[in-house]
């Protein structure tokens, strides 16, 4: 099918501090369950959908990469003796389950969505097609990206950086349990301070546990800003896309 030329236009590059029009939101699997839990918790999933609805209603284009760690983490599963690549494919399938759960929750709120997956699941999701994903975003649909990169030995963080480049997202919003990157674990150390800004090289050199090194390097290549923030704090996602001072912003300088 012939695509309209206009449908492939990406947003003009935005300042590294926001506000951002097209965002790539990375949600880890753990956001789908209660802290320390496993599987899918309906209330947590509905809350995620409500939060994404707020960003959608603020006129932002949102692509969501979902993780699968609440169901299967390949590296951990491999410790039980399962072949690592097989375990990783299981992990990718787990992300499809989360994606469909999120789609259902969003559609119950009346938000149009499409799930695209990097591994075939043709009965429930479209395959990942970059140009089609961009078109969905332009039409105001939330695009939920499942199946990671489709390759074992990789993570959904790396997938998030890759898809952000492909879809022309202006920022990678990395939702975490704490509001940004801290000098120490803020849940254990009352003196821990939040870094407001970091460079990609700070993260790599200090081995800060933000995202895996492949994801950071990939973001660095195109100076894609990464904002690490707490998505469960009320109003935080909206503040994040508006470029307000939440979380930790990672850029080149
Ligand atoms: N995975 C993979 N390739 C990818 C993305 C994910 O093999 O491109 C597998 C890997 O086993 C990983 C699991 O899927 O542990 C779930 O993804 P991830 O651990 O990134 O999820 P999160 O920690 O964000 O919940």
PDB file of C-alpha atoms and ligand atoms in Angstrom:
ATOM      1  CA  UNK A   1       0.000   0.000   0.000  1.00  0.00           C
ATOM      2  CA  UNK A   2       1.300   3.422  -0.952  1.00  0.00           C
ATOM      3  CA  UNK A   3       2.062   5.580   2.091  1.00  0.00           C
ATOM      4  CA  UNK A   4       1.362   9.283   1.956  1.00  0.00           C
ATOM      5  CA  UNK A   5       4.648  11.193   1.937  1.00  0.00           C
ATOM      6  CA  UNK A   6       3.445  13.286   4.872  1.00  0.00           C
ATOM      7  CA  UNK A   7       2.960  10.187   7.001  1.00  0.00           C
ATOM      8  CA  UNK A   8       6.694   9.619   7.124  1.00  0.00           C
ATOM      9  CA  UNK A   9       7.529  13.092   8.400  1.00  0.00           C
ATOM     10  CA  UNK A  10       9.044  12.938  11.835  1.00  0.00           C
ATOM     11  CA  UNK A  11       8.629  15.709  14.384  1.00  0.00           C
ATOM     12  CA  UNK A  12      11.202  18.479  14.223  1.00  0.00           C
ATOM     13  CA  UNK A  13      13.965  17.686  16.653  1.00  0.00           C
ATOM     14  CA  UNK A  14      13.023  18.963  20.074  1.00  0.00           C
ATOM     15  CA  UNK A  15      15.267  20.606  22.644  1.00  0.00           C
ATOM     16  CA  UNK A  16      16.899  17.998  24.915  1.00  0.00           C
ATOM     17  CA  UNK A  17      14.895  19.247  27.912  1.00  0.00           C
ATOM     18  CA  UNK A  18      11.439  18.961  26.409  1.00  0.00           C
ATOM     19  CA  UNK A  19       8.579  19.563  25.993  1.00  0.00           C
ATOM     20  CA  UNK A  20       8.414  16.535  23.728  1.00  0.00           C
ATOM     21  CA  UNK A  21       5.743  15.688  21.205  1.00  0.00           C
ATOM     22  CA  UNK A  22       6.622  12.099  20.299  1.00  0.00           C
ATOM     23  CA  UNK A  23       7.828   9.974  23.179  1.00  0.00           C
ATOM     24  CA  UNK A  24       8.964   6.411  23.627  1.00  0.00           C
ATOM     25  CA  UNK A  25       7.914   5.137  27.019  1.00  0.00           C
ATOM     26  CA  UNK A  26       9.737   2.075  28.373  1.00  0.00           C
ATOM     27  CA  UNK A  27       7.741   0.207  31.016  1.00  0.00           C
ATOM     28  CA  UNK A  28       9.389  -2.702  32.796  1.00  0.00           C
ATOM     29  CA  UNK A  29       7.405  -5.834  33.477  1.00  0.00           C
ATOM     30  CA  UNK A  30       7.524  -5.150  37.214  1.00  0.00           C
ATOM     31  CA  UNK A  31       5.172  -2.178  36.670  1.00  0.00           C
ATOM     32  CA  UNK A  32       2.410  -4.678  35.856  1.00  0.00           C
ATOM     33  CA  UNK A  33       2.455  -6.233  39.334  1.00  0.00           C
ATOM     34  CA  UNK A  34       2.668  -5.195  42.973  1.00  0.00           C
ATOM     35  CA  UNK A  35       6.144  -4.530  44.351  1.00  0.00           C
ATOM     36  CA  UNK A  36       8.030  -7.814  44.736  1.00  0.00           C
ATOM     37  CA  UNK A  37       5.174  -9.656  43.030  1.00  0.00           C
ATOM     38  CA  UNK A  38       4.844 -11.658  39.866  1.00  0.00           C
ATOM     39  CA  UNK A  39       2.477 -11.863  36.905  1.00  0.00           C
ATOM     40  CA  UNK A  40      -0.196  -9.303  36.079  1.00  0.00           C
ATOM     41  CA  UNK A  41      -2.125  -7.356  38.697  1.00  0.00           C
ATOM     42  CA  UNK A  42      -5.310  -5.855  37.290  1.00  0.00           C
ATOM     43  CA  UNK A  43      -5.230  -2.739  39.481  1.00  0.00           C
ATOM     44  CA  UNK A  44      -1.585  -1.954  38.625  1.00  0.00           C
ATOM     45  CA  UNK A  45      -2.230  -2.498  34.917  1.00  0.00           C
ATOM     46  CA  UNK A  46      -5.311  -0.254  35.009  1.00  0.00           C
ATOM     47  CA  UNK A  47      -3.268   2.425  36.795  1.00  0.00           C
ATOM     48  CA  UNK A  48      -0.593   2.232  34.079  1.00  0.00           C
ATOM     49  CA  UNK A  49      -3.290   2.661  31.449  1.00  0.00           C
ATOM     50  CA  UNK A  50      -4.760   5.695  33.271  1.00  0.00           C
ATOM     51  CA  UNK A  51      -1.324   7.297  33.343  1.00  0.00           C
ATOM     52  CA  UNK A  52      -0.731   6.703  29.644  1.00  0.00           C
ATOM     53  CA  UNK A  53      -4.224   8.074  28.942  1.00  0.00           C
ATOM     54  CA  UNK A  54      -3.176  11.342  30.578  1.00  0.00           C
ATOM     55  CA  UNK A  55      -0.197  11.697  28.224  1.00  0.00           C
ATOM     56  CA  UNK A  56      -2.340  10.813  25.233  1.00  0.00           C
ATOM     57  CA  UNK A  57      -4.941  13.418  26.208  1.00  0.00           C
ATOM     58  CA  UNK A  58      -2.185  16.004  26.499  1.00  0.00           C
ATOM     59  CA  UNK A  59      -1.703  15.563  22.741  1.00  0.00           C
ATOM     60  CA  UNK A  60       1.494  13.553  22.874  1.00  0.00           C
ATOM     61  CA  UNK A  61       2.300  10.719  20.474  1.00  0.00           C
ATOM     62  CA  UNK A  62       3.165   7.709  22.596  1.00  0.00           C
ATOM     63  CA  UNK A  63       4.938   4.479  21.684  1.00  0.00           C
ATOM     64  CA  UNK A  64       5.319   2.061  24.584  1.00  0.00           C
ATOM     65  CA  UNK A  65       7.941  -0.669  24.828  1.00  0.00           C
ATOM     66  CA  UNK A  66       6.917  -3.205  27.451  1.00  0.00           C
ATOM     67  CA  UNK A  67       9.261  -5.489  29.354  1.00  0.00           C
ATOM     68  CA  UNK A  68       8.482  -8.984  30.567  1.00  0.00           C
ATOM     69  CA  UNK A  69      10.412  -9.386  33.813  1.00  0.00           C
ATOM     70  CA  UNK A  70       7.199  -9.894  35.825  1.00  0.00           C
ATOM     71  CA  UNK A  71       6.736 -13.179  33.996  1.00  0.00           C
ATOM     72  CA  UNK A  72      10.081 -14.404  32.602  1.00  0.00           C
ATOM     73  CA  UNK A  73      13.597 -13.014  32.655  1.00  0.00           C
ATOM     74  CA  UNK A  74      15.758 -14.975  30.250  1.00  0.00           C
ATOM     75  CA  UNK A  75      18.992 -14.809  32.240  1.00  0.00           C
ATOM     76  CA  UNK A  76      17.286 -16.036  35.435  1.00  0.00           C
ATOM     77  CA  UNK A  77      15.364 -18.752  33.642  1.00  0.00           C
ATOM     78  CA  UNK A  78      18.596 -19.982  32.053  1.00  0.00           C
ATOM     79  CA  UNK A  79      20.007 -20.599  35.543  1.00  0.00           C
ATOM     80  CA  UNK A  80      17.484 -23.421  35.899  1.00  0.00           C
ATOM     81  CA  UNK A  81      19.176 -25.234  33.008  1.00  0.00           C
ATOM     82  CA  UNK A  82      17.007 -24.046  30.123  1.00  0.00           C
ATOM     83  CA  UNK A  83      18.991 -23.046  27.042  1.00  0.00           C
ATOM     84  CA  UNK A  84      19.595 -19.279  27.235  1.00  0.00           C
ATOM     85  CA  UNK A  85      18.241 -18.484  23.801  1.00  0.00           C
ATOM     86  CA  UNK A  86      15.101 -20.519  24.513  1.00  0.00           C
ATOM     87  CA  UNK A  87      14.709 -18.704  27.847  1.00  0.00           C
ATOM     88  CA  UNK A  88      15.048 -15.375  26.038  1.00  0.00           C
ATOM     89  CA  UNK A  89      12.338 -16.322  23.564  1.00  0.00           C
ATOM     90  CA  UNK A  90      10.162 -17.145  26.571  1.00  0.00           C
ATOM     91  CA  UNK A  91      10.951 -13.663  27.877  1.00  0.00           C
ATOM     92  CA  UNK A  92       9.917 -12.138  24.560  1.00  0.00           C
ATOM     93  CA  UNK A  93       6.624 -14.054  24.723  1.00  0.00           C
ATOM     94  CA  UNK A  94       6.126 -12.630  28.209  1.00  0.00           C
ATOM     95  CA  UNK A  95       6.294  -9.104  26.778  1.00  0.00           C
ATOM     96  CA  UNK A  96       3.509 -10.024  24.339  1.00  0.00           C
ATOM     97  CA  UNK A  97       1.302 -11.031  27.281  1.00  0.00           C
ATOM     98  CA  UNK A  98       1.963  -7.698  28.997  1.00  0.00           C
ATOM     99  CA  UNK A  99       1.360  -5.770  25.772  1.00  0.00           C
ATOM    100  CA  UNK A 100      -2.045  -7.366  25.248  1.00  0.00           C
ATOM    101  CA  UNK A 101      -2.991  -6.743  28.892  1.00  0.00           C
ATOM    102  CA  UNK A 102      -2.042  -3.073  28.532  1.00  0.00           C
ATOM    103  CA  UNK A 103      -3.929  -2.793  25.254  1.00  0.00           C
ATOM    104  CA  UNK A 104      -7.052  -4.177  26.888  1.00  0.00           C
ATOM    105  CA  UNK A 105      -6.770  -1.768  29.817  1.00  0.00           C
ATOM    106  CA  UNK A 106      -6.242   1.225  27.489  1.00  0.00           C
ATOM    107  CA  UNK A 107      -9.125   0.291  25.233  1.00  0.00           C
ATOM    108  CA  UNK A 108     -11.442  -0.013  28.220  1.00  0.00           C
ATOM    109  CA  UNK A 109     -10.575   3.661  28.792  1.00  0.00           C
ATOM    110  CA  UNK A 110     -11.499   4.442  25.189  1.00  0.00           C
ATOM    111  CA  UNK A 111      -7.930   4.975  23.971  1.00  0.00           C
ATOM    112  CA  UNK A 112      -7.160   3.645  20.478  1.00  0.00           C
ATOM    113  CA  UNK A 113      -4.139   1.335  20.462  1.00  0.00           C
ATOM    114  CA  UNK A 114      -2.225  -1.049  18.264  1.00  0.00           C
ATOM    115  CA  UNK A 115       0.093  -3.798  19.437  1.00  0.00           C
ATOM    116  CA  UNK A 116       3.052  -4.491  17.171  1.00  0.00           C
ATOM    117  CA  UNK A 117       5.372  -7.364  17.917  1.00  0.00           C
ATOM    118  CA  UNK A 118       8.844  -8.340  16.778  1.00  0.00           C
ATOM    119  CA  UNK A 119       7.997 -12.038  17.089  1.00  0.00           C
ATOM    120  CA  UNK A 120       5.010 -13.412  15.208  1.00  0.00           C
ATOM    121  CA  UNK A 121       1.725 -13.519  17.085  1.00  0.00           C
ATOM    122  CA  UNK A 122      -0.521 -12.811  14.117  1.00  0.00           C
ATOM    123  CA  UNK A 123      -3.789 -13.673  15.864  1.00  0.00           C
ATOM    124  CA  UNK A 124      -3.350 -10.947  18.441  1.00  0.00           C
ATOM    125  CA  UNK A 125      -0.896  -8.352  17.134  1.00  0.00           C
ATOM    126  CA  UNK A 126       0.473  -6.719  14.009  1.00  0.00           C
ATOM    127  CA  UNK A 127       4.069  -7.390  13.092  1.00  0.00           C
ATOM    128  CA  UNK A 128       6.434  -4.507  13.844  1.00  0.00           C
ATOM    129  CA  UNK A 129       6.481  -2.349  10.714  1.00  0.00           C
ATOM    130  CA  UNK A 130       8.236   0.965  11.257  1.00  0.00           C
ATOM    131  CA  UNK A 131       6.304   3.011   8.719  1.00  0.00           C
ATOM    132  CA  UNK A 132       2.982   1.638   9.922  1.00  0.00           C
ATOM    133  CA  UNK A 133       3.887   2.323  13.543  1.00  0.00           C
ATOM    134  CA  UNK A 134       4.656   5.955  12.647  1.00  0.00           C
ATOM    135  CA  UNK A 135       1.310   6.250  10.861  1.00  0.00           C
ATOM    136  CA  UNK A 136      -0.503   4.914  13.939  1.00  0.00           C
ATOM    137  CA  UNK A 137       1.270   7.506  16.093  1.00  0.00           C
ATOM    138  CA  UNK A 138       0.293  10.281  13.711  1.00  0.00           C
ATOM    139  CA  UNK A 139      -3.317   9.127  13.910  1.00  0.00           C
ATOM    140  CA  UNK A 140      -3.218   9.402  17.686  1.00  0.00           C
ATOM    141  CA  UNK A 141      -3.038   5.700  18.472  1.00  0.00           C
ATOM    142  CA  UNK A 142      -0.900   4.406  21.274  1.00  0.00           C
ATOM    143  CA  UNK A 143       1.535   1.918  19.746  1.00  0.00           C
ATOM    144  CA  UNK A 144       2.485  -0.863  22.148  1.00  0.00           C
ATOM    145  CA  UNK A 145       5.659  -2.601  21.061  1.00  0.00           C
ATOM    146  CA  UNK A 146       6.055  -6.220  22.140  1.00  0.00           C
ATOM    147  CA  UNK A 147       8.552  -9.007  21.575  1.00  0.00           C
ATOM    148  CA  UNK A 148      11.577  -6.830  22.295  1.00  0.00           C
ATOM    149  CA  UNK A 149      13.947  -6.721  19.332  1.00  0.00           C
ATOM    150  CA  UNK A 150      12.949 -10.253  18.335  1.00  0.00           C
ATOM    151  CA  UNK A 151      16.467 -11.454  19.150  1.00  0.00           C
ATOM    152  CA  UNK A 152      17.704 -13.399  22.176  1.00  0.00           C
ATOM    153  CA  UNK A 153      20.538 -12.080  24.341  1.00  0.00           C
ATOM    154  CA  UNK A 154      19.019  -8.624  24.301  1.00  0.00           C
ATOM    155  CA  UNK A 155      16.782  -6.605  26.592  1.00  0.00           C
ATOM    156  CA  UNK A 156      13.712  -4.470  26.188  1.00  0.00           C
ATOM    157  CA  UNK A 157      15.813  -1.460  27.260  1.00  0.00           C
ATOM    158  CA  UNK A 158      17.941  -1.929  24.153  1.00  0.00           C
ATOM    159  CA  UNK A 159      14.742  -2.404  22.187  1.00  0.00           C
ATOM    160  CA  UNK A 160      13.449   0.918  23.573  1.00  0.00           C
ATOM    161  CA  UNK A 161      16.534   2.813  22.345  1.00  0.00           C
ATOM    162  CA  UNK A 162      16.352   1.085  18.962  1.00  0.00           C
ATOM    163  CA  UNK A 163      12.651   1.781  18.439  1.00  0.00           C
ATOM    164  CA  UNK A 164      13.021   5.367  19.651  1.00  0.00           C
ATOM    165  CA  UNK A 165      15.538   5.912  16.834  1.00  0.00           C
ATOM    166  CA  UNK A 166      13.407   4.116  14.281  1.00  0.00           C
ATOM    167  CA  UNK A 167      10.216   5.980  15.165  1.00  0.00           C
ATOM    168  CA  UNK A 168      11.882   9.370  15.538  1.00  0.00           C
ATOM    169  CA  UNK A 169      10.911   9.706  19.203  1.00  0.00           C
ATOM    170  CA  UNK A 170      12.380  12.818  20.781  1.00  0.00           C
ATOM    171  CA  UNK A 171      12.976  11.258  24.173  1.00  0.00           C
ATOM    172  CA  UNK A 172      13.174   7.855  25.787  1.00  0.00           C
ATOM    173  CA  UNK A 173      11.144   7.953  28.999  1.00  0.00           C
ATOM    174  CA  UNK A 174      12.427   5.181  31.234  1.00  0.00           C
ATOM    175  CA  UNK A 175       9.882   4.500  33.979  1.00  0.00           C
ATOM    176  CA  UNK A 176      11.440   3.172  37.189  1.00  0.00           C
ATOM    177  CA  UNK A 177      10.463   2.614  40.815  1.00  0.00           C
ATOM    178  CA  UNK A 178      12.418   5.632  42.075  1.00  0.00           C
ATOM    179  CA  UNK A 179      12.340   9.173  40.777  1.00  0.00           C
ATOM    180  CA  UNK A 180      15.557   9.164  38.803  1.00  0.00           C
ATOM    181  CA  UNK A 181      19.146   8.089  39.360  1.00  0.00           C
ATOM    182  CA  UNK A 182      20.547   8.530  42.862  1.00  0.00           C
ATOM    183  CA  UNK A 183      24.016   8.540  44.404  1.00  0.00           C
ATOM    184  CA  UNK A 184      22.890   5.510  46.473  1.00  0.00           C
ATOM    185  CA  UNK A 185      19.693   3.519  46.911  1.00  0.00           C
ATOM    186  CA  UNK A 186      17.259   6.162  48.285  1.00  0.00           C
ATOM    187  CA  UNK A 187      15.174   3.414  49.907  1.00  0.00           C
ATOM    188  CA  UNK A 188      18.164   2.349  52.005  1.00  0.00           C
ATOM    189  CA  UNK A 189      20.234   5.523  52.377  1.00  0.00           C
ATOM    190  CA  UNK A 190      18.503   8.721  53.608  1.00  0.00           C
ATOM    191  CA  UNK A 191      21.464  10.804  52.369  1.00  0.00           C
ATOM    192  CA  UNK A 192      21.128   9.567  48.792  1.00  0.00           C
ATOM    193  CA  UNK A 193      20.819  12.460  46.359  1.00  0.00           C
ATOM    194  CA  UNK A 194      19.157  12.548  42.986  1.00  0.00           C
ATOM    195  CA  UNK A 195      21.276  13.396  39.955  1.00  0.00           C
ATOM    196  CA  UNK A 196      19.313  15.987  37.996  1.00  0.00           C
ATOM    197  CA  UNK A 197      21.535  15.557  34.956  1.00  0.00           C
ATOM    198  CA  UNK A 198      24.008  12.919  33.808  1.00  0.00           C
ATOM    199  CA  UNK A 199      25.868  12.256  30.589  1.00  0.00           C
ATOM    200  CA  UNK A 200      25.796   8.937  28.783  1.00  0.00           C
ATOM    201  CA  UNK A 201      29.490   8.566  29.611  1.00  0.00           C
ATOM    202  CA  UNK A 202      28.803   9.153  33.347  1.00  0.00           C
ATOM    203  CA  UNK A 203      26.324   6.292  33.264  1.00  0.00           C
ATOM    204  CA  UNK A 204      28.715   3.993  31.406  1.00  0.00           C
ATOM    205  CA  UNK A 205      31.871   4.905  33.345  1.00  0.00           C
ATOM    206  CA  UNK A 206      30.231   4.826  36.781  1.00  0.00           C
ATOM    207  CA  UNK A 207      28.333   1.656  35.839  1.00  0.00           C
ATOM    208  CA  UNK A 208      25.126   3.272  37.084  1.00  0.00           C
ATOM    209  CA  UNK A 209      22.246   0.824  36.956  1.00  0.00           C
ATOM    210  CA  UNK A 210      19.976   2.859  34.722  1.00  0.00           C
ATOM    211  CA  UNK A 211      19.680   0.812  31.563  1.00  0.00           C
ATOM    212  CA  UNK A 212      22.027  -1.720  30.042  1.00  0.00           C
ATOM    213  CA  UNK A 213      25.176  -0.450  28.339  1.00  0.00           C
ATOM    214  CA  UNK A 214      23.944  -1.359  24.850  1.00  0.00           C
ATOM    215  CA  UNK A 215      20.870   0.823  25.312  1.00  0.00           C
ATOM    216  CA  UNK A 216      22.924   3.763  26.619  1.00  0.00           C
ATOM    217  CA  UNK A 217      25.459   3.488  23.770  1.00  0.00           C
ATOM    218  CA  UNK A 218      22.686   3.362  21.227  1.00  0.00           C
ATOM    219  CA  UNK A 219      21.044   6.472  22.709  1.00  0.00           C
ATOM    220  CA  UNK A 220      24.413   8.250  22.740  1.00  0.00           C
ATOM    221  CA  UNK A 221      24.857   7.627  19.035  1.00  0.00           C
ATOM    222  CA  UNK A 222      21.949   9.918  18.106  1.00  0.00           C
ATOM    223  CA  UNK A 223      21.966  12.066  21.250  1.00  0.00           C
ATOM    224  CA  UNK A 224      18.574  10.700  22.228  1.00  0.00           C
ATOM    225  CA  UNK A 225      17.730  12.148  25.658  1.00  0.00           C
ATOM    226  CA  UNK A 226      16.795   9.562  28.291  1.00  0.00           C
ATOM    227  CA  UNK A 227      14.620  10.683  31.182  1.00  0.00           C
ATOM    228  CA  UNK A 228      14.607   8.278  34.130  1.00  0.00           C
ATOM    229  CA  UNK A 229      11.610   8.929  36.358  1.00  0.00           C
ATOM    230  CA  UNK A 230       8.983   7.409  38.636  1.00  0.00           C
ATOM    231  CA  UNK A 231       5.887   6.777  36.582  1.00  0.00           C
ATOM    232  CA  UNK A 232       3.739   5.787  39.548  1.00  0.00           C
ATOM    233  CA  UNK A 233       4.042   9.195  41.215  1.00  0.00           C
ATOM    234  CA  UNK A 234       0.800  11.031  40.309  1.00  0.00           C
ATOM    235  CA  UNK A 235       1.247  13.582  37.534  1.00  0.00           C
ATOM    236  CA  UNK A 236       4.886  12.674  36.945  1.00  0.00           C
ATOM    237  CA  UNK A 237       4.603  11.455  33.364  1.00  0.00           C
ATOM    238  CA  UNK A 238       2.845  14.620  32.293  1.00  0.00           C
ATOM    239  CA  UNK A 239       5.470  16.723  34.049  1.00  0.00           C
ATOM    240  CA  UNK A 240       8.143  14.623  32.342  1.00  0.00           C
ATOM    241  CA  UNK A 241       6.833  15.147  28.802  1.00  0.00           C
ATOM    242  CA  UNK A 242       6.429  18.855  29.511  1.00  0.00           C
ATOM    243  CA  UNK A 243      10.130  19.029  30.329  1.00  0.00           C
ATOM    244  CA  UNK A 244       9.686  19.854  34.022  1.00  0.00           C
ATOM    245  CA  UNK A 245      12.289  18.965  36.618  1.00  0.00           C
ATOM    246  CA  UNK A 246      11.470  15.362  37.392  1.00  0.00           C
ATOM    247  CA  UNK A 247      13.800  12.392  37.506  1.00  0.00           C
ATOM    248  CA  UNK A 248      17.228  12.396  35.895  1.00  0.00           C
ATOM    249  CA  UNK A 249      17.885  13.597  32.367  1.00  0.00           C
ATOM    250  CA  UNK A 250      20.718  11.853  30.523  1.00  0.00           C
ATOM    251  CA  UNK A 251      22.202  13.613  27.519  1.00  0.00           C
ATOM    252  CA  UNK A 252      25.582  14.279  25.881  1.00  0.00           C
ATOM    253  CA  UNK A 253      26.495  17.225  28.116  1.00  0.00           C
TER     254      UNK A 253
HETATM  255  N1  LIG B   1      14.303 -10.395  25.641  1.00  0.00           N
HETATM  256  C1  LIG B   1      15.100 -10.813  24.578  1.00  0.00           C
HETATM  257  N2  LIG B   1      15.325  -9.950  23.542  1.00  0.00           N
HETATM  258  C2  LIG B   1      14.844  -8.702  23.516  1.00  0.00           C
HETATM  259  C3  LIG B   1      14.060  -8.263  24.609  1.00  0.00           C
HETATM  260  C4  LIG B   1      13.799  -9.127  25.648  1.00  0.00           C
HETATM  261  O1  LIG B   1      15.586 -11.928  24.574  1.00  0.00           O
HETATM  262  O2  LIG B   1      15.077  -7.964  22.540  1.00  0.00           O
HETATM  263  C5  LIG B   1      13.958 -11.350  26.696  1.00  0.00           C
HETATM  264  C6  LIG B   1      15.034 -11.478  27.779  1.00  0.00           C
HETATM  265  O3  LIG B   1      15.069 -12.810  28.213  1.00  0.00           O
HETATM  266  C7  LIG B   1      14.494 -10.609  28.877  1.00  0.00           C
HETATM  267  C8  LIG B   1      12.999 -10.843  28.767  1.00  0.00           C
HETATM  268  O4  LIG B   1      12.786 -10.929  27.362  1.00  0.00           O
HETATM  269  O5  LIG B   1      14.970 -10.983  30.168  1.00  0.00           O
HETATM  270  C9  LIG B   1      12.120  -9.775  29.360  1.00  0.00           C
HETATM  271  O6  LIG B   1      12.610  -8.492  28.984  1.00  0.00           O
HETATM  272  P1  LIG B   1      13.329  -7.521  30.031  1.00  0.00           P
HETATM  273  O7  LIG B   1      14.138  -8.322  30.986  1.00  0.00           O
HETATM  274  O8  LIG B   1      14.033  -6.467  29.249  1.00  0.00           O
HETATM  275  O9  LIG B   1      12.066  -6.941  30.765  1.00  0.00           O
HETATM  276  P2  LIG B   1      11.973  -5.890  31.963  1.00  0.00           P
HETATM  277  O10 LIG B   1      13.195  -6.062  32.827  1.00  0.00           O
HETATM  278  O11 LIG B   1      11.950  -4.538  31.346  1.00  0.00           O
HETATM  279  O12 LIG B   1      10.704  -6.234  32.642  1.00  0.00           O
END
